[in-house]
Amino acid sequence: MDTAAPLPQEGTLPSSGHTDVPAGASIAADCPAVNDVLARVGDKWSMQVVMTLADGPVRFNALRRAIDGISQRMLTRTLRALERDGLVVRAVTPSVPPRVDYSLTELGRSLREPVRALGAWAIAHRAAIEAARADFDRREA
């Protein structure tokens, strides 16, 4: 059976006016990588951890107290994922009991400003988004 490739959606291909893409970059090939990073930075807890660590190292229990609603298990999983992604470093100081501090790496620190900007955008547009949602819900009800 001969199947034709689906046509791209309008507006999905770079045009001559689209200058943000480096020469030789493959948009389709980069999408999974972008999605992977956005999944990390877009999850509920990761950015709260990053912003809590923005001012310097914090111990595990202090992090848990600072982030309202996060369980010990979820904080552990989130920290390990951020550590795996190179955004957070875990430092163990030998003592009884061992002292464990978490801090942002240089890569993690580079994420603070985009997160702050996104947070500021969300706060500035919260009322408009809530109004749009209410309007949508009225129309769809």
C-alpha positions as a printed Julia matrix, in Angstrom:
141×3 Matrix{Float64}:
   0.0    0.0    0.0
   1.39   3.37  -1.0
   0.93   6.01   1.66
   1.64   9.67   1.16
   3.52  11.6    3.78
   1.19  13.92   5.7
   1.39  17.57   4.78
   2.92  19.81   7.42
   0.6   22.08   9.32
   0.63  25.68   8.21
   3.21  27.7   10.1
   5.34  24.76  11.22
   8.16  25.1    8.73
  10.87  27.74   8.99
  10.57  30.53   6.49
  13.1   33.02   5.19
  11.89  35.39   7.89
  12.5   32.81  10.61
  16.0   33.59  11.86
  16.06  31.99  15.32
  17.15  28.58  14.03
  20.91  28.04  13.71
  22.14  27.04  10.27
  21.95  23.29   9.83
  19.61  22.78  12.78
  16.86  20.27  12.34
  13.7   21.43  14.04
  12.12  17.99  13.93
  15.25  16.3   15.28
  15.56  18.81  18.14
  11.93  18.53  19.29
  12.43  15.45  21.51
  15.37  17.12  23.24
  13.41  20.32  23.78
  10.4   18.37  25.04
  12.61  16.48  27.47
  14.05  19.69  28.93
  10.65  21.39  29.05
   9.19  18.4   30.86
  11.8   18.86  33.59
  11.49  22.61  33.92
   7.73  22.48  33.58
   7.0   19.93  36.26
   5.31  21.04  39.44
   8.23  20.67  41.83
  11.46  21.16  39.89
  11.22  24.9   39.48
  10.21  25.36  43.11
  13.35  23.47  44.1
  15.51  25.5   41.71
  14.15  28.8   43.01
  14.5   27.68  46.64
  18.16  26.9   45.94
  18.65  30.22  44.11
  20.25  31.93  47.12
  22.66  29.15  47.99
  22.95  25.64  49.45
  20.05  24.24  51.45
  19.75  21.09  53.52
  17.14  18.48  52.6
  14.77  19.11  55.51
  15.0   22.87  55.05
  14.03  22.36  51.4
  11.1   20.2   52.42
   9.88  22.85  54.88
  10.33  25.63  52.3
   8.32  23.92  49.56
   4.72  23.71  50.69
   3.03  20.38  49.97
   6.0   18.37  48.72
   6.43  14.92  50.25
   9.79  13.53  51.29
   9.6   10.96  48.5
   8.74  13.54  45.82
  11.5   15.87  46.99
  14.0   13.0   46.84
  12.88  12.07  43.32
  12.92  15.68  42.16
  16.41  16.32  43.56
  17.76  13.15  41.94
  16.26  14.13  38.58
  17.71  17.64  38.83
  21.05  16.18  39.83
  20.94  13.8   36.87
  20.21  16.73  34.55
  23.21  18.62  35.94
  21.15  21.39  37.54
  21.74  20.46  41.2
  24.72  19.08  43.07
  24.52  17.07  46.29
  27.31  17.6   48.84
  27.71  15.21  51.77
  29.67  16.43  54.78
  30.9   13.53  56.92
  29.44  13.95  60.38
  27.04  12.09  62.65
  24.45  12.19  61.2
  25.83  13.03  57.76
  25.03  16.55  56.58
  23.68  16.74  53.04
  23.39  20.07  51.25
  21.94  20.72  47.82
  22.95  23.62  45.62
  22.59  24.75  42.05
  25.33  24.06  39.54
  26.37  26.76  37.09
  23.83  25.27  34.66
  21.16  25.38  37.36
  21.99  29.0   38.18
  21.6   29.88  34.49
  17.98  28.7   34.75
  17.02  31.18  37.49
  16.46  34.18  35.22
  14.24  32.42  32.63
  12.19  30.93  35.49
  11.84  34.34  37.15
  10.77  35.83  33.82
   8.18  33.11  33.26
   6.9   33.53  36.81
   6.6   37.3   36.33
   4.76  36.73  33.05
   2.35  34.31  34.75
   1.64  36.79  37.56
   1.19  39.7   35.15
  -1.23  37.73  32.96
  -3.03  35.67  35.59
  -6.24  37.73  35.5
  -6.4   37.61  31.69
  -5.87  33.85  31.69
  -8.53  33.33  34.36
 -10.96  35.5   32.36
 -10.21  33.55  29.18
 -10.78  30.25  31.01
 -14.07  31.45  32.46
 -15.18  32.64  29.0
 -14.2   29.32  27.43
 -15.99  27.34  30.16
 -19.17  29.41  29.66
 -19.11  28.79  25.91
 -18.41  25.06  26.29
 -20.98  24.41  29.03
